[in-house]
CSV table of C-alpha atoms in Angstrom, one decimal:
chain,number,residue,atom,x,y,z
A,225,UNK,CA,20.6,-8.4,29.4
A,226,UNK,CA,17.2,-6.9,29.3
A,227,UNK,CA,15.8,-6.1,25.9
A,228,UNK,CA,13.4,-3.4,25.0
A,229,UNK,CA,11.2,-2.6,22.0
A,230,UNK,CA,12.3,0.6,20.2
A,231,UNK,CA,12.2,2.2,16.8
A,232,UNK,CA,15.3,3.8,15.3
A,233,UNK,CA,14.3,7.4,16.3
A,234,UNK,CA,13.8,6.4,19.9
A,235,UNK,CA,17.1,4.6,19.9
A,236,UNK,CA,18.8,7.8,18.6
A,237,UNK,CA,17.3,9.8,21.4
A,238,UNK,CA,18.4,7.3,24.1
A,239,UNK,CA,21.9,7.1,22.6
A,240,UNK,CA,22.2,10.9,22.6
A,241,UNK,CA,21.3,11.0,26.3
A,242,UNK,CA,23.9,8.3,27.2
A,243,UNK,CA,26.5,10.3,25.2
A,244,UNK,CA,25.8,13.4,27.3
A,245,UNK,CA,23.6,15.4,24.9
A,246,UNK,CA,22.0,18.3,26.8
A,247,UNK,CA,20.7,20.4,24.0
A,248,UNK,CA,18.4,19.6,21.1
A,249,UNK,CA,16.7,22.0,18.6
A,250,UNK,CA,14.7,21.0,15.7
A,251,UNK,CA,11.7,21.7,13.5
A,252,UNK,CA,9.0,19.1,12.9
A,253,UNK,CA,9.6,17.2,9.7
A,254,UNK,CA,8.5,13.7,8.8
A,255,UNK,CA,10.0,11.2,9.5
A,256,UNK,CA,12.4,12.8,12.0
A,257,UNK,CA,9.8,14.5,14.3
A,258,UNK,CA,9.7,11.7,16.9
A,259,UNK,CA,13.3,12.3,17.8
A,260,UNK,CA,12.3,15.8,18.8
A,261,UNK,CA,9.3,14.4,20.7
A,262,UNK,CA,11.5,11.9,22.6
A,263,UNK,CA,14.2,14.6,23.4
A,264,UNK,CA,11.4,16.8,24.7
A,265,UNK,CA,10.5,14.0,27.1
A,266,UNK,CA,14.1,13.1,28.1
A,267,UNK,CA,16.1,16.4,28.3
A,268,UNK,CA,14.2,18.6,30.9
A,269,UNK,CA,14.4,16.1,33.8
A,270,UNK,CA,18.2,16.1,33.5
A,271,UNK,CA,18.5,19.9,33.2
A,272,UNK,CA,18.8,19.7,29.4
A,273,UNK,CA,17.1,22.0,26.9
A,274,UNK,CA,14.9,21.0,24.0
A,275,UNK,CA,13.7,23.7,21.6
A,276,UNK,CA,11.6,24.0,18.5
A,277,UNK,CA,12.9,26.6,16.2
A,278,UNK,CA,10.7,28.6,13.9
A,279,UNK,CA,12.3,26.8,11.0
A,280,UNK,CA,15.3,24.6,10.2
A,281,UNK,CA,17.7,27.5,9.8
A,282,UNK,CA,16.9,28.8,13.3
A,283,UNK,CA,17.1,25.3,14.8
A,284,UNK,CA,20.6,24.6,13.4
A,285,UNK,CA,21.7,28.1,14.6
A,286,UNK,CA,20.5,27.3,18.1
A,287,UNK,CA,22.5,24.1,18.1
A,288,UNK,CA,25.7,25.9,17.0
A,289,UNK,CA,25.3,28.5,19.7
A,290,UNK,CA,24.6,25.8,22.3
A,291,UNK,CA,27.7,23.8,21.2
A,292,UNK,CA,29.9,26.9,21.3
A,293,UNK,CA,28.6,27.5,24.8
A,294,UNK,CA,29.9,24.0,25.8
A,295,UNK,CA,26.8,21.9,25.6
A,296,UNK,CA,26.7,18.6,23.6
A,297,UNK,CA,24.1,19.4,20.9
A,298,UNK,CA,22.1,17.5,18.4
A,299,UNK,CA,19.5,18.3,15.8
A,300,UNK,CA,17.3,16.1,13.5
A,301,UNK,CA,15.7,16.7,10.2
A,302,UNK,CA,15.2,15.2,6.8
A,303,UNK,CA,16.5,16.1,3.3
A,304,UNK,CA,14.7,19.4,2.9
A,305,UNK,CA,16.0,20.5,6.3
A,306,UNK,CA,19.5,19.5,5.5
A,307,UNK,CA,19.4,21.7,2.5
A,308,UNK,CA,18.4,24.6,4.7
A,309,UNK,CA,21.1,23.7,7.3
A,310,UNK,CA,23.9,23.9,4.7
A,311,UNK,CA,25.1,27.4,5.5
A,312,UNK,CA,25.3,26.7,9.2
A,313,UNK,CA,27.0,23.3,8.5
A,314,UNK,CA,29.7,25.1,6.5
A,315,UNK,CA,30.2,27.4,9.5
A,316,UNK,CA,30.4,24.5,11.9
A,317,UNK,CA,33.0,22.7,9.7
A,318,UNK,CA,35.1,25.8,9.2
A,319,UNK,CA,34.9,26.9,12.9
A,320,UNK,CA,35.4,23.4,14.2
A,321,UNK,CA,32.1,23.3,16.1
A,322,UNK,CA,31.1,19.8,17.3
A,323,UNK,CA,27.5,18.9,16.5
A,324,UNK,CA,25.5,15.7,15.8
A,325,UNK,CA,23.1,16.1,12.9
A,326,UNK,CA,20.5,13.3,12.3
A,327,UNK,CA,19.1,13.1,8.8
A,328,UNK,CA,16.2,10.7,8.6
A,329,UNK,CA,16.1,10.4,4.8
A,330,UNK,CA,13.0,10.2,2.8
A,331,UNK,CA,12.0,10.4,-0.9
A,332,UNK,CA,11.7,13.7,-2.6
A,333,UNK,CA,12.3,17.4,-2.0
A,334,UNK,CA,10.4,19.8,0.3
A,335,UNK,CA,6.8,18.5,0.4
A,336,UNK,CA,7.7,15.4,-1.7
A,337,UNK,CA,6.9,11.8,-0.6
A,338,UNK,CA,7.3,12.3,3.1
A,339,UNK,CA,6.1,8.8,3.9
A,340,UNK,CA,8.4,7.0,1.5
A,341,UNK,CA,11.9,6.1,2.5
A,342,UNK,CA,15.1,6.7,0.5
A,343,UNK,CA,18.9,6.9,0.9
A,344,UNK,CA,19.6,9.6,-1.5
A,345,UNK,CA,21.0,12.2,0.8
A,346,UNK,CA,24.4,10.6,1.4
A,347,UNK,CA,26.1,12.5,-1.5
A,348,UNK,CA,24.6,15.7,-0.3
A,349,UNK,CA,25.8,15.2,3.3
A,350,UNK,CA,29.3,14.4,2.2
A,351,UNK,CA,29.6,17.5,0.0
A,352,UNK,CA,27.1,20.0,1.4
A,353,UNK,CA,29.6,22.5,2.7
A,354,UNK,CA,31.1,25.4,0.9
A,355,UNK,CA,34.7,24.6,1.8
A,356,UNK,CA,34.8,21.2,0.2
A,357,UNK,CA,36.1,19.8,3.5
A,358,UNK,CA,35.5,16.1,4.4
A,359,UNK,CA,32.8,15.2,6.9
A,360,UNK,CA,31.9,12.1,8.8
A,361,UNK,CA,28.7,10.3,7.8
A,362,UNK,CA,27.5,7.3,9.8
A,363,UNK,CA,24.6,5.1,8.4
A,364,UNK,CA,22.8,2.9,10.9
A,365,UNK,CA,21.1,-0.3,9.6
A,366,UNK,CA,18.7,-1.0,12.5
A,367,UNK,CA,17.5,0.4,15.9
A,368,UNK,CA,20.4,-1.0,17.8
A,369,UNK,CA,22.8,0.5,15.4
A,370,UNK,CA,21.0,3.9,15.8
A,371,UNK,CA,21.8,3.7,19.5
A,372,UNK,CA,25.4,2.7,19.1
A,373,UNK,CA,26.2,5.1,16.2
A,374,UNK,CA,24.6,8.1,18.0
A,375,UNK,CA,27.0,7.6,20.9
A,376,UNK,CA,29.8,7.2,18.5
A,377,UNK,CA,28.7,10.3,16.6
A,378,UNK,CA,29.0,12.4,19.7
A,379,UNK,CA,32.4,11.0,20.6
A,380,UNK,CA,33.7,11.7,17.0
A,381,UNK,CA,32.2,15.2,17.0
A,382,UNK,CA,34.1,16.1,20.1
A,383,UNK,CA,37.3,14.3,19.1
A,384,UNK,CA,37.5,15.8,15.6
A,385,UNK,CA,35.7,19.1,16.4
A,386,UNK,CA,33.2,18.9,13.6
A,387,UNK,CA,29.6,18.1,12.8
A,388,UNK,CA,29.0,14.4,12.4
A,389,UNK,CA,26.0,13.1,10.4
A,390,UNK,CA,23.8,10.2,11.3
A,391,UNK,CA,22.1,9.2,8.0
A,392,UNK,CA,19.2,7.1,9.0
A,393,UNK,CA,16.1,6.5,6.8
A,394,UNK,CA,12.4,6.2,7.3
A,395,UNK,CA,12.4,2.4,7.5
A,396,UNK,CA,15.1,2.3,10.2
A,397,UNK,CA,13.6,5.3,12.0
A,398,UNK,CA,10.1,3.9,12.2
A,399,UNK,CA,10.5,0.2,12.5
A,400,UNK,CA,10.1,-1.1,16.1
A,401,UNK,CA,12.2,-4.0,17.1
A,402,UNK,CA,13.8,-5.7,20.1
A,403,UNK,CA,17.0,-4.0,21.1
């Protein structure tokens, strides 16, 4: 089997394409921005749509609309963006809207330490909705896992009709390795 050299964010984008993702919306935020950049390269040639919202709130709303229209949709952000997504995530959970949400975790709030990794968003992801409903959170450990778990996240989102979170982190997202 041929191996290629990828970082975790590239592997997420490639996994999304294999899973049938045809819509991505996001807002640039370190360390998740390269997922948006890769989707911008991959989606248009297959008839997909890649958009940058004016902020995280608009981006998550675009994804909900695309999913309700029948497209497999994904967004990617970091902790501060997840905080802004929370109202739309509650809607998606309550309305059973499938969506894949990638959280490339980093240290600190808002303009905190954007270049330092962390895994502190897991609790927030699990309990970020207003209904107290359970959610699915997958945590990759390397680039190969990012690829596999992204495909799995799309399958689970469709099967269980809910948002599925992929909780990566800066180290996994930006470390290049043979996959």
